[in-house]
PDB file of C-alpha atoms in Angstrom:
ATOM      1  CA  PHE A  29      50.641  55.785 -53.479  1.00  0.00           C
ATOM      2  CA  VAL A  30      50.916  57.921 -56.705  1.00  0.00           C
ATOM      3  CA  ASP A  31      53.331  60.830 -56.630  1.00  0.00           C
ATOM      4  CA  ALA A  32      51.311  63.961 -55.920  1.00  0.00           C
ATOM      5  CA  SER A  33      53.381  66.301 -58.113  1.00  0.00           C
ATOM      6  CA  TYR A  34      53.042  63.965 -61.008  1.00  0.00           C
ATOM      7  CA  THR A  35      49.329  63.665 -60.516  1.00  0.00           C
ATOM      8  CA  THR A  36      48.924  67.431 -60.284  1.00  0.00           C
ATOM      9  CA  GLU A  37      50.968  67.952 -63.418  1.00  0.00           C
ATOM     10  CA  LEU A  38      48.841  65.509 -65.338  1.00  0.00           C
ATOM     11  CA  GLU A  39      45.668  67.174 -64.131  1.00  0.00           C
ATOM     12  CA  HIS A  40      46.931  70.622 -65.259  1.00  0.00           C
ATOM     13  CA  MET A  41      47.922  69.251 -68.595  1.00  0.00           C
ATOM     14  CA  ALA A  42      44.509  67.675 -69.036  1.00  0.00           C
ATOM     15  CA  GLU A  43      42.761  70.914 -68.119  1.00  0.00           C
ATOM     16  CA  ALA A  44      44.955  72.992 -70.417  1.00  0.00           C
ATOM     17  CA  GLY A  45      44.338  70.609 -73.266  1.00  0.00           C
ATOM     18  CA  THR A  46      48.006  70.291 -74.132  1.00  0.00           C
ATOM     19  CA  SER A  47      48.789  68.263 -77.179  1.00  0.00           C
ATOM     20  CA  ASP A  48      51.470  66.347 -75.344  1.00  0.00           C
ATOM     21  CA  VAL A  49      48.963  64.519 -73.224  1.00  0.00           C
ATOM     22  CA  SER A  50      46.354  64.092 -75.873  1.00  0.00           C
ATOM     23  CA  SER A  51      48.591  63.123 -78.795  1.00  0.00           C
ATOM     24  CA  ASN A  52      52.148  62.413 -77.866  1.00  0.00           C
ATOM     25  CA  ASP A  53      52.008  61.303 -74.262  1.00  0.00           C
ATOM     26  CA  CYS A  54      49.248  58.706 -74.361  1.00  0.00           C
ATOM     27  CA  ASP A  55      51.326  56.384 -72.297  1.00  0.00           C
ATOM     28  CA  SER A  56      51.510  58.936 -69.528  1.00  0.00           C
ATOM     29  CA  GLU A  57      47.745  59.384 -69.582  1.00  0.00           C
ATOM     30  CA  ASN A  58      47.210  55.687 -69.415  1.00  0.00           C
ATOM     31  CA  LYS A  59      49.682  55.523 -66.582  1.00  0.00           C
ATOM     32  CA  TYR A  60      47.759  58.244 -64.804  1.00  0.00           C
ATOM     33  CA  ARG A  61      44.498  56.404 -65.207  1.00  0.00           C
ATOM     34  CA  ARG A  62      46.030  53.206 -63.913  1.00  0.00           C
ATOM     35  CA  HIS A  63      47.312  55.024 -60.860  1.00  0.00           C
ATOM     36  CA  ARG A  64      43.880  56.534 -60.244  1.00  0.00           C
ATOM     37  CA  ARG A  65      42.267  53.143 -60.394  1.00  0.00           C
ATOM     38  CA  ARG A  66      44.939  51.850 -58.049  1.00  0.00           C
ATOM     39  CA  GLU A  67      44.226  54.668 -55.608  1.00  0.00           C
ATOM     40  CA  ARG A  68      40.554  53.800 -55.593  1.00  0.00           C
ATOM     41  CA  ARG A  69      41.373  50.128 -54.995  1.00  0.00           C
ATOM     42  CA  ILE A  70      43.779  50.972 -52.187  1.00  0.00           C
ATOM     43  CA  TYR A  71      41.307  53.170 -50.322  1.00  0.00           C
ATOM     44  CA  LYS A  72      38.429  50.685 -50.743  1.00  0.00           C
ATOM     45  CA  LYS A  73      40.431  47.581 -49.877  1.00  0.00           C
ATOM     46  CA  PRO A  74      39.337  46.019 -46.558  1.00  0.00           C
ATOM     47  CA  PRO A  75      41.823  45.753 -43.717  1.00  0.00           C
ATOM     48  CA  THR A  76      44.324  42.975 -44.000  1.00  0.00           C
ATOM     49  CA  ALA A  77      46.565  41.206 -41.594  1.00  0.00           C
ATOM     50  CA  ASP A  78      49.096  43.921 -42.151  1.00  0.00           C
ATOM     51  CA  GLY A  79      47.132  46.299 -39.931  1.00  0.00           C
ATOM     52  CA  PRO A  80      45.313  45.838 -36.588  1.00  0.00           C
ATOM     53  CA  ILE A  81      41.795  44.356 -36.883  1.00  0.00           C
ATOM     54  CA  ILE A  82      40.624  45.020 -33.316  1.00  0.00           C
ATOM     55  CA  SER A  83      42.111  46.834 -30.413  1.00  0.00           C
ATOM     56  CA  PRO A  84      43.848  45.005 -27.534  1.00  0.00           C
ATOM     57  CA  LEU A  85      40.949  45.943 -25.241  1.00  0.00           C
ATOM     58  CA  HIS A  86      38.504  44.240 -27.551  1.00  0.00           C
ATOM     59  CA  THR A  87      40.777  41.221 -27.750  1.00  0.00           C
ATOM     60  CA  ALA A  88      40.914  40.953 -23.960  1.00  0.00           C
ATOM     61  CA  ALA A  89      37.136  41.297 -23.716  1.00  0.00           C
ATOM     62  CA  LEU A  90      36.680  38.572 -26.307  1.00  0.00           C
ATOM     63  CA  ILE A  91      39.054  36.287 -24.426  1.00  0.00           C
ATOM     64  CA  VAL A  92      37.192  36.924 -21.172  1.00  0.00           C
ATOM     65  CA  PHE A  93      33.859  36.262 -22.887  1.00  0.00           C
ATOM     66  CA  VAL A  94      35.026  32.970 -24.409  1.00  0.00           C
ATOM     67  CA  ALA A  95      36.592  31.937 -21.104  1.00  0.00           C
ATOM     68  CA  GLY A  96      33.304  32.710 -19.352  1.00  0.00           C
ATOM     69  CA  ILE A  97      31.386  30.558 -21.807  1.00  0.00           C
ATOM     70  CA  PHE A  98      33.751  27.643 -21.311  1.00  0.00           C
ATOM     71  CA  GLY A  99      33.609  28.189 -17.547  1.00  0.00           C
ATOM     72  CA  CYS A 100      29.817  28.041 -17.589  1.00  0.00           C
ATOM     73  CA  ILE A 101      29.884  24.903 -19.697  1.00  0.00           C
ATOM     74  CA  GLY A 102      32.445  23.311 -17.386  1.00  0.00           C
ATOM     75  CA  GLY A 103      30.485  24.275 -14.275  1.00  0.00           C
ATOM     76  CA  TYR A 104      27.282  22.886 -15.775  1.00  0.00           C
ATOM     77  CA  LEU A 105      28.993  19.603 -16.648  1.00  0.00           C
ATOM     78  CA  VAL A 106      30.469  19.336 -13.154  1.00  0.00           C
ATOM     79  CA  SER A 107      27.118  20.101 -11.524  1.00  0.00           C
ATOM     80  CA  GLN A 108      25.429  17.540 -13.753  1.00  0.00           C
ATOM     81  CA  ARG A 109      28.038  14.988 -12.758  1.00  0.00           C
ATOM     82  CA  TYR A 110      27.484  15.597  -9.056  1.00  0.00           C
ATOM     83  CA  GLN A 111      23.730  15.661  -9.533  1.00  0.00           C
ATOM     84  CA  THR A 112      23.843  12.357 -11.392  1.00  0.00           C
ATOM     85  CA  ARG A 113      26.031  10.879  -8.673  1.00  0.00           C
ATOM     86  CA  ALA A 114      23.587  12.110  -6.002  1.00  0.00           C
ATOM     87  CA  ILE A 115      20.656  10.558  -7.861  1.00  0.00           C
ATOM     88  CA  LEU A 116      22.477   7.253  -8.225  1.00  0.00           C
ATOM     89  CA  GLU A 117      23.403   7.271  -4.535  1.00  0.00           C
ATOM     90  CA  ALA A 118      19.784   8.021  -3.575  1.00  0.00           C
ATOM     91  CA  VAL A 119      18.530   5.180  -5.771  1.00  0.00           C
ATOM     92  CA  ALA A 120      21.109   2.830  -4.266  1.00  0.00           C
ATOM     93  CA  ALA A 121      20.081   3.887  -0.750  1.00  0.00           C
ATOM     94  CA  MET A 122      16.420   3.268  -1.559  1.00  0.00           C
ATOM     95  CA  GLU A 123      17.281  -0.145  -2.952  1.00  0.00           C
ATOM     96  CA  ARG A 124      19.259  -1.018   0.179  1.00  0.00           C
ATOM     97  CA  THR A 125      16.363   0.143   2.353  1.00  0.00           C
ATOM     98  CA  ARG A 126      13.947  -1.962   0.333  1.00  0.00           C
ATOM     99  CA  LYS A 127      16.189  -5.011   0.638  1.00  0.00           C
ATOM    100  CA  TYR A 128      16.600  -4.529   4.383  1.00  0.00           C
ATOM    101  CA  ALA A 129      12.825  -4.095   4.774  1.00  0.00           C
ATOM    102  CA  GLU A 130      12.228  -7.260   2.751  1.00  0.00           C
ATOM    103  CA  ILE A 131      14.728  -9.160   4.886  1.00  0.00           C
ATOM    104  CA  GLU A 132      13.070  -7.884   8.071  1.00  0.00           C
ATOM    105  CA  ARG A 133       9.628  -8.800   6.726  1.00  0.00           C
ATOM    106  CA  LYS A 134      10.747 -12.323   5.878  1.00  0.00           C
ATOM    107  CA  GLN A 135      12.435 -12.641   9.254  1.00  0.00           C
ATOM    108  CA  LYS A 136       9.275 -11.441  10.972  1.00  0.00           C
ATOM    109  CA  ILE A 137       7.179 -13.948   9.041  1.00  0.00           C
ATOM    110  CA  ALA A 138       9.637 -16.700   9.903  1.00  0.00           C
ATOM    111  CA  ASN A 139       9.502 -15.741  13.589  1.00  0.00           C
ATOM    112  CA  GLN A 140       5.709 -15.644  13.499  1.00  0.00           C
ATOM    113  CA  ARG A 141       5.618 -19.074  11.909  1.00  0.00           C
ATOM    114  CA  LYS A 142       7.968 -20.419  14.556  1.00  0.00           C
ATOM    115  CA  LEU A 143       5.783 -18.921  17.280  1.00  0.00           C
ATOM    116  CA  MET A 144       2.601 -20.285  15.707  1.00  0.00           C
ATOM    117  CA  ASP A 145       4.195 -23.713  15.326  1.00  0.00           C
ATOM    118  CA  TYR A 146       5.159 -23.606  18.990  1.00  0.00           C
ATOM    119  CA  ILE A 147       1.620 -22.575  20.009  1.00  0.00           C
ATOM    120  CA  TYR A 148       0.155 -25.246  17.740  1.00  0.00           C
ATOM    121  CA  GLN A 149       2.281 -28.000  19.281  1.00  0.00           C
ATOM    122  CA  SER A 150       1.816 -26.727  22.835  1.00  0.00           C
ATOM    123  CA  ASP A 151      -1.989 -26.403  22.555  1.00  0.00           C
ATOM    124  CA  TYR A 152      -2.261 -29.780  20.860  1.00  0.00           C
ATOM    125  CA  GLU A 153      -0.518 -31.375  23.816  1.00  0.00           C
ATOM    126  CA  LYS A 154      -2.637 -29.408  26.316  1.00  0.00           C
ATOM    127  CA  VAL A 155      -5.938 -30.416  24.690  1.00  0.00           C
ATOM    128  CA  THR A 156      -4.897 -34.056  24.526  1.00  0.00           C
ATOM    129  CA  GLU A 157      -3.688 -34.085  28.109  1.00  0.00           C
ATOM    130  CA  LYS A 158      -6.623 -32.145  29.597  1.00  0.00           C
ATOM    131  CA  TYR A 159      -9.627 -33.244  27.531  1.00  0.00           C
ATOM    132  CA  GLY A 160      -8.492 -36.344  25.670  1.00  0.00           C
ATOM    133  CA  PRO A 161      -7.792 -37.012  21.994  1.00  0.00           C
ATOM    134  CA  GLY A 162     -11.310 -35.990  20.879  1.00  0.00           C
ATOM    135  CA  PRO A 163     -13.392 -35.194  19.011  1.00  0.00           C
ATOM    136  CA  HIS A 164     -15.086 -33.363  21.899  1.00  0.00           C
ATOM    137  CA  ARG A 165     -18.805 -32.665  22.224  1.00  0.00           C
ATOM    138  CA  VAL A 166     -20.312 -29.652  23.985  1.00  0.00           C
ATOM    139  CA  MET A 167     -24.021 -29.214  24.702  1.00  0.00           C
ATOM    140  CA  PHE A 168     -25.592 -25.746  24.788  1.00  0.00           C
ATOM    141  CA  ALA A 169     -28.963 -25.058  26.431  1.00  0.00           C
ATOM    142  CA  VAL A 170     -30.558 -21.819  25.186  1.00  0.00           C
ATOM    143  CA  ASP A 171     -33.776 -19.935  25.925  1.00  0.00           C
ATOM    144  CA  ILE A 172     -35.472 -18.828  22.706  1.00  0.00           C
ATOM    145  CA  PRO A 173     -38.051 -16.060  23.259  1.00  0.00           C
ATOM    146  CA  SER A 174     -41.438 -16.104  21.576  1.00  0.00           C
ATOM    147  CA  GLN A 175     -44.394 -13.699  21.700  1.00  0.00           C
ATOM    148  CA  HIS A 176     -47.903 -14.893  22.568  1.00  0.00           C
ATOM    149  CA  GLY A 177     -50.646 -12.406  23.313  1.00  0.00           C
ATOM    150  CA  GLY A 178     -48.244  -9.730  24.426  1.00  0.00           C
ATOM    151  CA  MET A 179     -46.650 -11.990  27.006  1.00  0.00           C
ATOM    152  CA  SER A 180     -43.035 -13.073  26.713  1.00  0.00           C
ATOM    153  CA  HIS A 181     -42.402 -16.791  26.760  1.00  0.00           C
ATOM    154  CA  PHE A 182     -39.231 -18.803  26.385  1.00  0.00           C
ATOM    155  CA  SER A 183     -38.722 -22.249  25.021  1.00  0.00           C
ATOM    156  CA  ARG A 184     -35.597 -24.055  26.078  1.00  0.00           C
ATOM    157  CA  LYS A 185     -33.758 -25.760  23.277  1.00  0.00           C
ATOM    158  CA  ARG A 186     -30.494 -27.623  23.013  1.00  0.00           C
ATOM    159  CA  PHE A 187     -27.852 -28.147  20.390  1.00  0.00           C
ATOM    160  CA  VAL A 188     -24.574 -30.053  20.450  1.00  0.00           C
ATOM    161  CA  VAL A 189     -21.273 -28.822  18.998  1.00  0.00           C
ATOM    162  CA  GLU A 190     -18.600 -31.339  18.041  1.00  0.00           C
ATOM    163  CA  THR A 191     -15.080 -29.998  17.634  1.00  0.00           C
ATOM    164  CA  THR A 192     -12.973 -30.769  14.599  1.00  0.00           C
ATOM    165  CA  HIS A 193      -9.902 -32.963  14.859  1.00  0.00           C
ATOM    166  CA  ILE A 194      -7.373 -31.456  17.221  1.00  0.00           C
ATOM    167  CA  GLU A 195      -4.751 -31.417  14.467  1.00  0.00           C
ATOM    168  CA  ALA A 196      -6.904 -29.034  12.422  1.00  0.00           C
ATOM    169  CA  MET A 197      -7.577 -26.288  15.023  1.00  0.00           C
ATOM    170  CA  PRO A 198      -5.727 -26.986  18.307  1.00  0.00           C
ATOM    171  CA  HIS A 199      -5.461 -23.335  19.421  1.00  0.00           C
ATOM    172  CA  SER A 200      -9.167 -22.602  18.880  1.00  0.00           C
ATOM    173  CA  THR A 201     -10.255 -25.956  20.314  1.00  0.00           C
ATOM    174  CA  LEU A 202      -8.311 -25.385  23.537  1.00  0.00           C
ATOM    175  CA  ALA A 203      -9.691 -21.845  23.974  1.00  0.00           C
ATOM    176  CA  PHE A 204     -13.274 -23.017  23.347  1.00  0.00           C
ATOM    177  CA  LEU A 205     -13.113 -25.988  25.737  1.00  0.00           C
ATOM    178  CA  ASP A 206     -11.423 -23.898  28.434  1.00  0.00           C
ATOM    179  CA  MET A 207     -14.190 -21.269  28.285  1.00  0.00           C
ATOM    180  CA  VAL A 208     -16.855 -23.985  28.463  1.00  0.00           C
ATOM    181  CA  GLU A 209     -15.036 -25.617  31.382  1.00  0.00           C
ATOM    182  CA  ASP A 210     -14.828 -22.236  33.177  1.00  0.00           C
ATOM    183  CA  HIS A 211     -18.598 -21.633  32.608  1.00  0.00           C
ATOM    184  CA  VAL A 212     -17.898 -18.435  30.695  1.00  0.00           C
ATOM    185  CA  TYR A 213     -20.804 -18.916  28.271  1.00  0.00           C
ATOM    186  CA  GLY A 214     -23.516 -19.365  30.900  1.00  0.00           C
ATOM    187  CA  GLY A 215     -25.777 -16.290  30.871  1.00  0.00           C
ATOM    188  CA  ILE A 216     -24.440 -14.596  27.729  1.00  0.00           C
ATOM    189  CA  GLN A 217     -26.570 -13.900  24.653  1.00  0.00           C
ATOM    190  CA  PHE A 218     -26.667 -14.365  20.904  1.00  0.00           C
ATOM    191  CA  ASN A 219     -27.686 -10.883  19.809  1.00  0.00           C
ATOM    192  CA  VAL A 220     -26.552 -10.149  16.235  1.00  0.00           C
ATOM    193  CA  VAL A 221     -27.505 -11.463  12.802  1.00  0.00           C
ATOM    194  CA  VAL A 222     -24.550 -11.885  10.430  1.00  0.00           C
ATOM    195  CA  ARG A 223     -25.298 -11.101   6.794  1.00  0.00           C
ATOM    196  CA  THR A 224     -23.526 -11.202   3.465  1.00  0.00           C
ATOM    197  CA  GLU A 225     -22.736  -8.039   1.521  1.00  0.00           C
ATOM    198  CA  ALA A 226     -25.890  -8.733  -0.476  1.00  0.00           C
ATOM    199  CA  GLY A 227     -27.921  -8.795   2.750  1.00  0.00           C
ATOM    200  CA  ASP A 228     -28.475 -12.558   2.939  1.00  0.00           C
ATOM    201  CA  LYS A 229     -28.474 -14.104   6.393  1.00  0.00           C
ATOM    202  CA  ARG A 230     -25.405 -16.143   7.222  1.00  0.00           C
ATOM    203  CA  GLY A 231     -25.899 -16.883  10.887  1.00  0.00           C
ATOM    204  CA  VAL A 232     -26.058 -15.455  14.396  1.00  0.00           C
ATOM    205  CA  ALA A 233     -23.283 -14.289  16.677  1.00  0.00           C
ATOM    206  CA  ILE A 234     -22.379 -13.162  20.163  1.00  0.00           C
ATOM    207  CA  LYS A 235     -20.993  -9.631  19.922  1.00  0.00           C
ATOM    208  CA  PRO A 236     -20.256  -8.325  23.418  1.00  0.00           C
ATOM    209  CA  ASP A 237     -19.083  -4.944  22.116  1.00  0.00           C
ATOM    210  CA  ASP A 238     -22.671  -4.220  21.062  1.00  0.00           C
ATOM    211  CA  ARG A 239     -23.368  -2.169  24.191  1.00  0.00           C
ATOM    212  CA  THR A 240     -27.108  -2.598  24.582  1.00  0.00           C
ATOM    213  CA  GLU A 241     -28.753  -2.761  27.988  1.00  0.00           C
ATOM    214  CA  SER A 242     -29.440  -6.491  27.681  1.00  0.00           C
ATOM    215  CA  ASN A 243     -25.858  -7.223  26.641  1.00  0.00           C
ATOM    216  CA  HIS A 244     -23.967  -5.787  29.619  1.00  0.00           C
ATOM    217  CA  ALA A 245     -23.825  -9.214  31.267  1.00  0.00           C
ATOM    218  CA  THR A 246     -22.101 -10.689  28.204  1.00  0.00           C
ATOM    219  CA  MET A 247     -19.375  -8.049  28.195  1.00  0.00           C
ATOM    220  CA  ASP A 248     -18.910  -8.216  31.960  1.00  0.00           C
ATOM    221  CA  ARG A 249     -18.547 -11.988  31.906  1.00  0.00           C
ATOM    222  CA  PHE A 250     -15.955 -11.946  29.133  1.00  0.00           C
ATOM    223  CA  VAL A 251     -14.004  -9.157  30.847  1.00  0.00           C
ATOM    224  CA  ALA A 252     -14.096 -10.972  34.194  1.00  0.00           C
ATOM    225  CA  SER A 253     -12.772 -14.140  32.561  1.00  0.00           C
ATOM    226  CA  GLY A 254      -9.774 -12.239  31.167  1.00  0.00           C
ATOM    227  CA  ARG A 255     -10.723 -13.195  27.614  1.00  0.00           C
ATOM    228  CA  TRP A 256     -11.725  -9.794  26.274  1.00  0.00           C
ATOM    229  CA  PRO A 257     -11.024  -8.500  23.705  1.00  0.00           C
ATOM    230  CA  SER A 258      -9.187 -11.621  22.526  1.00  0.00           C
ATOM    231  CA  ALA A 259      -9.558 -15.226  23.573  1.00  0.00           C
ATOM    232  CA  LEU A 260      -6.799 -16.327  21.175  1.00  0.00           C
ATOM    233  CA  SER A 261      -3.290 -15.043  20.550  1.00  0.00           C
ATOM    234  CA  HIS A 262      -3.931 -15.139  16.800  1.00  0.00           C
ATOM    235  CA  ALA A 263      -6.663 -16.060  14.361  1.00  0.00           C
ATOM    236  CA  GLU A 264      -6.242 -19.723  13.536  1.00  0.00           C
ATOM    237  CA  VAL A 265      -6.674 -20.482   9.855  1.00  0.00           C
ATOM    238  CA  ASN A 266      -7.140 -23.853   8.209  1.00  0.00           C
ATOM    239  CA  PRO A 267      -8.335 -24.180   4.588  1.00  0.00           C
ATOM    240  CA  GLY A 268      -9.681 -27.623   5.479  1.00  0.00           C
ATOM    241  CA  ALA A 269     -11.992 -26.248   8.183  1.00  0.00           C
ATOM    242  CA  LEU A 270     -14.032 -23.615   6.380  1.00  0.00           C
ATOM    243  CA  HIS A 271     -17.388 -22.348   7.557  1.00  0.00           C
ATOM    244  CA  GLY A 272     -20.484 -23.934   6.080  1.00  0.00           C
ATOM    245  CA  LYS A 273     -23.984 -24.863   7.193  1.00  0.00           C
ATOM    246  CA  ASN A 274     -24.200 -25.529  10.973  1.00  0.00           C
ATOM    247  CA  THR A 275     -20.549 -24.719  11.693  1.00  0.00           C
ATOM    248  CA  VAL A 276     -19.216 -22.887  14.769  1.00  0.00           C
ATOM    249  CA  GLY A 277     -16.300 -20.471  15.068  1.00  0.00           C
ATOM    250  CA  PHE A 278     -15.072 -17.378  16.863  1.00  0.00           C
ATOM    251  CA  VAL A 279     -16.273 -13.933  15.778  1.00  0.00           C
ATOM    252  CA  GLY A 280     -13.476 -12.221  13.885  1.00  0.00           C
ATOM    253  CA  GLY A 281     -11.193 -15.194  14.446  1.00  0.00           C
ATOM    254  CA  THR A 282     -10.018 -14.157  17.930  1.00  0.00           C
ATOM    255  CA  SER A 283     -13.014 -12.747  19.815  1.00  0.00           C
ATOM    256  CA  PRO A 284     -14.523 -14.970  22.554  1.00  0.00           C
ATOM    257  CA  GLY A 285     -17.941 -14.451  20.956  1.00  0.00           C
ATOM    258  CA  LEU A 286     -19.313 -17.415  19.012  1.00  0.00           C
ATOM    259  CA  PHE A 287     -20.596 -17.398  15.453  1.00  0.00           C
ATOM    260  CA  LEU A 288     -23.114 -20.029  14.305  1.00  0.00           C
ATOM    261  CA  SER A 289     -23.333 -20.367  10.527  1.00  0.00           C
ATOM    262  CA  SER A 290     -26.772 -21.193   9.147  1.00  0.00           C
ATOM    263  CA  SER A 291     -25.857 -21.420   5.449  1.00  0.00           C
ATOM    264  CA  GLU A 292     -23.147 -22.454   3.042  1.00  0.00           C
ATOM    265  CA  MET A 293     -20.883 -19.417   3.170  1.00  0.00           C
ATOM    266  CA  ASN A 294     -18.432 -20.218   0.370  1.00  0.00           C
ATOM    267  CA  GLY A 295     -15.965 -18.042   2.234  1.00  0.00           C
ATOM    268  CA  GLY A 296     -12.211 -17.827   2.055  1.00  0.00           C
ATOM    269  CA  VAL A 297      -9.572 -19.379   4.248  1.00  0.00           C
ATOM    270  CA  ASP A 298     -10.034 -16.585   6.812  1.00  0.00           C
ATOM    271  CA  LEU A 299     -13.399 -18.090   7.784  1.00  0.00           C
ATOM    272  CA  SER A 300     -12.289 -21.144   9.726  1.00  0.00           C
ATOM    273  CA  ALA A 301     -14.561 -23.155  12.028  1.00  0.00           C
ATOM    274  CA  PHE A 302     -13.485 -25.254  14.998  1.00  0.00           C
ATOM    275  CA  GLY A 303     -16.723 -27.224  15.308  1.00  0.00           C
ATOM    276  CA  ASN A 304     -20.014 -28.387  13.790  1.00  0.00           C
ATOM    277  CA  ILE A 305     -23.562 -28.550  15.146  1.00  0.00           C
ATOM    278  CA  VAL A 306     -24.222 -32.294  15.046  1.00  0.00           C
ATOM    279  CA  GLU A 307     -27.485 -32.255  17.046  1.00  0.00           C
ATOM    280  CA  GLY A 308     -30.226 -29.650  17.325  1.00  0.00           C
ATOM    281  CA  GLY A 309     -29.805 -27.975  13.961  1.00  0.00           C
ATOM    282  CA  ASP A 310     -33.474 -26.951  14.168  1.00  0.00           C
ATOM    283  CA  THR A 311     -32.569 -24.805  17.183  1.00  0.00           C
ATOM    284  CA  LEU A 312     -30.406 -22.589  14.983  1.00  0.00           C
ATOM    285  CA  GLU A 313     -33.265 -22.302  12.497  1.00  0.00           C
ATOM    286  CA  LYS A 314     -35.594 -21.151  15.286  1.00  0.00           C
ATOM    287  CA  ILE A 315     -33.050 -18.539  16.341  1.00  0.00           C
ATOM    288  CA  MET A 316     -32.827 -17.263  12.771  1.00  0.00           C
ATOM    289  CA  PHE A 317     -36.618 -16.686  12.768  1.00  0.00           C
ATOM    290  CA  LEU A 318     -36.060 -13.979  15.385  1.00  0.00           C
ATOM    291  CA  SER A 319     -34.187 -11.831  12.865  1.00  0.00           C
ATOM    292  CA  THR A 320     -35.632  -9.144  10.599  1.00  0.00           C
ATOM    293  CA  GLU A 321     -34.596  -7.729   7.263  1.00  0.00           C
ATOM    294  CA  GLU A 322     -34.381  -4.182   8.652  1.00  0.00           C
ATOM    295  CA  SER A 323     -32.146  -4.677  11.673  1.00  0.00           C
ATOM    296  CA  PRO A 324     -28.813  -6.462  12.198  1.00  0.00           C
ATOM    297  CA  LYS A 325     -29.949  -7.402  15.702  1.00  0.00           C
ATOM    298  CA  LEU A 326     -32.243 -10.177  16.844  1.00  0.00           C
ATOM    299  CA  ILE A 327     -35.734  -9.078  17.849  1.00  0.00           C
ATOM    300  CA  SER A 328     -35.011 -10.582  21.268  1.00  0.00           C
ATOM    301  CA  PRO A 329     -31.608 -11.914  22.359  1.00  0.00           C
ATOM    302  CA  VAL A 330     -31.211 -15.659  22.846  1.00  0.00           C
ATOM    303  CA  THR A 331     -29.653 -16.453  26.226  1.00  0.00           C
ATOM    304  CA  ILE A 332     -27.307 -19.381  26.797  1.00  0.00           C
ATOM    305  CA  ARG A 333     -28.336 -20.959  30.104  1.00  0.00           C
ATOM    306  CA  PHE A 334     -25.389 -23.298  30.291  1.00  0.00           C
ATOM    307  CA  ALA A 335     -22.799 -25.098  28.209  1.00  0.00           C
ATOM    308  CA  THR A 336     -21.136 -28.322  29.276  1.00  0.00           C
ATOM    309  CA  ILE A 337     -18.650 -30.806  27.894  1.00  0.00           C
ATOM    310  CA  LEU A 338     -20.297 -34.168  27.315  1.00  0.00           C
ATOM    311  CA  LYS A 339     -18.396 -37.141  28.636  1.00  0.00           C
ATOM    312  CA  ASP A 340     -18.226 -40.400  26.745  1.00  0.00           C
TER     313      ASP A 340
END
């Protein structure tokens, strides 16, 4: 800082207009001016490292603030790490569950195939031993109703079903021949018309679960025989034995009710037939005449009087 006494002396000399300052002591005046400029620079100069910038309290607060920021960042990174690990563990658990389920599914399919192979071989041997090597022929006698002058009349017709080769459908063939042998079909009725999705007629069927008054005997007979609701342990499927014109199969694949196909169905492998109508195809045509376009049921049910296995 500039000496105060010297500064005051120069100011008084300047005010008094002394010739020493103005003429002889120019150096002193210049020195005074330099000191004044220096004073202004000193008082306007920003703080330097020589003096404190912030107080210790502010420094501590800043440290705490920065530490908090880093703590938040660290906590977020740790939480993200654990969250990522949890997601990966969940994905791995789902993958293990999927693999176990796939293994169980394959094992179940393998067990089912083993069981079906066993049933196939067992039923093949039973059919051969009990009924012969085949093919087997079964005759059905049916009463077809007709209306004449308000009076109900029946005409008895016959048709013959020949089973496919035993190798093709042994499980279905055995069930069918056993029911014929046990006289299960005597007295039951064809009562339903089977149609395509477009409404075209495909054939007629025995549906005992259609609980009409005239169909009680059909249900009761199937129940009494122990073959309701299923006559088979599983639906037998054979791509080489598809339904077509004048074929015979079980309704739904396992029901004891019969389905007689009257047209080429062009169906999938789930529509397998165990036999064909080889005689009396006109009988099926007469039955189809009893159907209407409005109702899925026959106008009058067609009753099976008896069914018997024909001997060679």
